[in-house]
Amino acid sequence: MSGKVELRTDEGAAPVGAYSQGLVIGDFVYTSGMGPLDPVTGEVVGSDVAEQTHQTMRNLGAVLAAHGLGFDDVVKSTVHLQHLKRDFAAYNEAYKSYFTKPYPVRTTVGSDLMDILVEIDFVAYKGR
C-alpha cells in the first residue's frame, strides 16, 4: 500500500512485536494498541487501572504529538480492559480527563491481556 508513513517516537512505548507505533494514511493517523509501558525501561507503570490508563494515554499522546496532533484530533478509540466490570469506572474517569466534548467514539471490551490492565488504540484525523 503506498502512501502510508510510519510514526515513531522514543517518547512512547516501543513496539514489542512486528508492528508500528502509528501510521499516517491520508488525513488519518492510526495508532497501535498501547499499554502502560514506560518508554525508557519497558516496564509496566502503575498497579491499578487508573494509573495504567494515564501511562497508556501518555504513550498514545506521544505518538500523536510526533505528527503534530493531540487528543482533540482523536475520532475513534478501541479499549481493552482485563477486568471490564471491575475496572470500567476508574478507567473511564482517567480516560475522559484527556478529552473535551464531543468525545471520540469508542468501543470498550473485556480482553485477556498479558500482564497489563488496559490497552488502547486511536484513530485521529489531521485534516483540519
CSV table of C-alpha atoms in Angstrom, one decimal:
chain,number,residue,atom,x,y,z
A,1,MET,CA,0.0,0.0,0.0
A,2,SER,CA,1.5,3.3,-1.0
A,3,GLY,CA,1.0,6.5,1.0
A,4,LYS,CA,1.5,5.1,4.4
A,5,VAL,CA,4.1,6.8,6.7
A,6,GLU,CA,5.3,5.3,9.9
A,7,LEU,CA,5.2,7.3,13.1
A,8,ARG,CA,7.9,6.6,15.6
A,9,THR,CA,8.9,8.3,18.8
A,10,ASP,CA,11.1,7.4,21.8
A,11,GLU,CA,8.6,9.3,24.0
A,12,GLY,CA,6.1,6.5,23.6
A,13,ALA,CA,6.4,2.8,24.4
A,14,ALA,CA,8.4,0.9,21.9
A,15,PRO,CA,6.7,-1.9,19.9
A,16,VAL,CA,7.3,-5.3,21.4
A,17,GLY,CA,6.4,-7.1,18.2
A,18,ALA,CA,6.1,-6.7,14.4
A,19,TYR,CA,4.0,-3.5,14.3
A,20,SER,CA,4.4,0.3,14.1
A,21,GLN,CA,3.6,2.7,16.9
A,22,GLY,CA,1.5,4.5,14.4
A,23,LEU,CA,0.8,5.1,10.7
A,24,VAL,CA,-0.3,8.1,8.7
A,25,ILE,CA,-2.6,7.3,5.8
A,26,GLY,CA,-4.1,10.3,4.0
A,27,ASP,CA,-5.7,12.6,6.6
A,28,PHE,CA,-5.8,9.9,9.3
A,29,VAL,CA,-3.4,8.6,11.9
A,30,TYR,CA,-3.8,5.1,13.3
A,31,THR,CA,-2.0,4.1,16.4
A,32,SER,CA,-1.2,0.6,17.5
A,33,GLY,CA,-2.8,-0.7,20.7
A,34,MET,CA,-0.7,0.6,23.5
A,35,GLY,CA,-0.4,-0.3,27.1
A,36,PRO,CA,1.1,1.2,30.2
A,37,LEU,CA,4.8,0.6,29.4
A,38,ASP,CA,7.5,3.0,30.4
A,39,PRO,CA,9.1,4.2,27.2
A,40,VAL,CA,12.6,4.1,28.8
A,41,THR,CA,12.5,0.8,30.8
A,42,GLY,CA,9.8,-1.1,29.1
A,43,GLU,CA,8.3,-1.9,32.5
A,44,VAL,CA,4.6,-1.7,33.3
A,45,VAL,CA,3.7,1.6,35.1
A,46,GLY,CA,1.0,1.5,37.7
A,47,SER,CA,-0.6,-1.1,39.8
A,48,ASP,CA,-4.2,-0.1,39.2
A,49,VAL,CA,-6.3,0.6,36.1
A,50,ALA,CA,-6.3,4.4,36.6
A,51,GLU,CA,-2.5,4.6,36.8
A,52,GLN,CA,-2.1,2.3,33.9
A,53,THR,CA,-4.7,4.3,31.8
A,54,HIS,CA,-2.8,7.5,32.5
A,55,GLN,CA,0.5,5.9,31.3
A,56,THR,CA,-1.2,4.4,28.3
A,57,MET,CA,-2.6,7.8,27.4
A,58,ARG,CA,0.8,9.5,27.8
A,59,ASN,CA,2.2,6.9,25.3
A,60,LEU,CA,-0.6,7.5,22.8
A,61,GLY,CA,-0.2,11.2,23.2
A,62,ALA,CA,3.5,11.0,22.4
A,63,VAL,CA,2.7,9.2,19.1
A,64,LEU,CA,0.1,11.7,18.2
A,65,ALA,CA,2.5,14.6,19.0
A,66,ALA,CA,5.1,13.0,16.7
A,67,HIS,CA,2.8,14.1,13.9
A,68,GLY,CA,1.6,17.4,15.4
A,69,LEU,CA,-1.7,16.1,16.7
A,70,GLY,CA,-3.3,15.9,20.2
A,71,PHE,CA,-6.2,14.3,21.9
A,72,ASP,CA,-8.7,16.7,20.3
A,73,ASP,CA,-7.8,15.1,17.0
A,74,VAL,CA,-8.9,11.6,18.1
A,75,VAL,CA,-12.1,10.5,16.4
A,76,LYS,CA,-12.2,6.8,17.5
A,77,SER,CA,-10.7,4.7,20.2
A,78,THR,CA,-10.8,1.0,21.0
A,79,VAL,CA,-10.1,0.0,24.6
A,80,HIS,CA,-9.4,-3.4,26.0
A,81,LEU,CA,-9.8,-3.9,29.8
A,82,GLN,CA,-8.5,-7.0,31.6
A,83,HIS,CA,-11.4,-6.7,34.1
A,84,LEU,CA,-14.2,-4.9,32.4
A,85,LYS,CA,-16.8,-4.9,35.1
A,86,ARG,CA,-14.4,-4.2,38.0
A,87,ASP,CA,-12.3,-1.5,36.3
A,88,PHE,CA,-14.6,0.3,33.9
A,89,ALA,CA,-15.5,3.3,36.2
A,90,ALA,CA,-11.9,4.0,37.2
A,91,TYR,CA,-10.6,3.6,33.7
A,92,ASN,CA,-13.4,5.8,32.3
A,93,GLU,CA,-12.6,8.7,34.8
A,94,ALA,CA,-8.9,8.6,33.8
A,95,TYR,CA,-9.6,8.3,30.1
A,96,LYS,CA,-12.1,11.2,29.9
A,97,SER,CA,-9.7,13.6,31.6
A,98,TYR,CA,-7.8,13.7,28.3
A,99,PHE,CA,-10.8,14.8,26.1
A,100,THR,CA,-13.3,17.5,25.7
A,101,LYS,CA,-16.8,17.1,24.3
A,102,PRO,CA,-17.7,15.9,21.8
A,103,TYR,CA,-15.7,12.8,22.9
A,104,PRO,CA,-14.3,10.4,20.3
A,105,VAL,CA,-16.5,7.4,19.5
A,106,ARG,CA,-15.3,4.4,21.5
A,107,THR,CA,-15.5,0.7,21.8
A,108,THR,CA,-14.6,-0.9,25.2
A,109,VAL,CA,-14.3,-4.6,25.6
A,110,GLY,CA,-13.0,-7.1,28.1
A,111,SER,CA,-9.9,-8.9,26.9
A,112,ASP,CA,-7.3,-11.4,28.1
A,113,LEU,CA,-4.3,-9.1,28.3
A,114,MET,CA,-0.7,-10.1,29.1
A,115,ASP,CA,0.4,-8.6,32.4
A,116,ILE,CA,-1.5,-5.3,31.9
A,117,LEU,CA,-4.9,-4.0,32.8
A,118,VAL,CA,-5.6,-1.7,29.8
A,119,GLU,CA,-4.7,-1.4,26.1
A,120,ILE,CA,-6.0,1.5,23.9
A,121,ASP,CA,-5.6,2.4,20.2
A,122,PHE,CA,-6.7,5.5,18.4
A,123,VAL,CA,-7.8,6.8,15.0
A,124,ALA,CA,-7.1,10.5,14.7
A,125,TYR,CA,-8.0,13.0,11.9
A,126,LYS,CA,-5.4,15.6,10.8
A,127,GLY,CA,-7.4,17.2,8.0
A,128,ARG,CA,-8.5,20.4,9.7
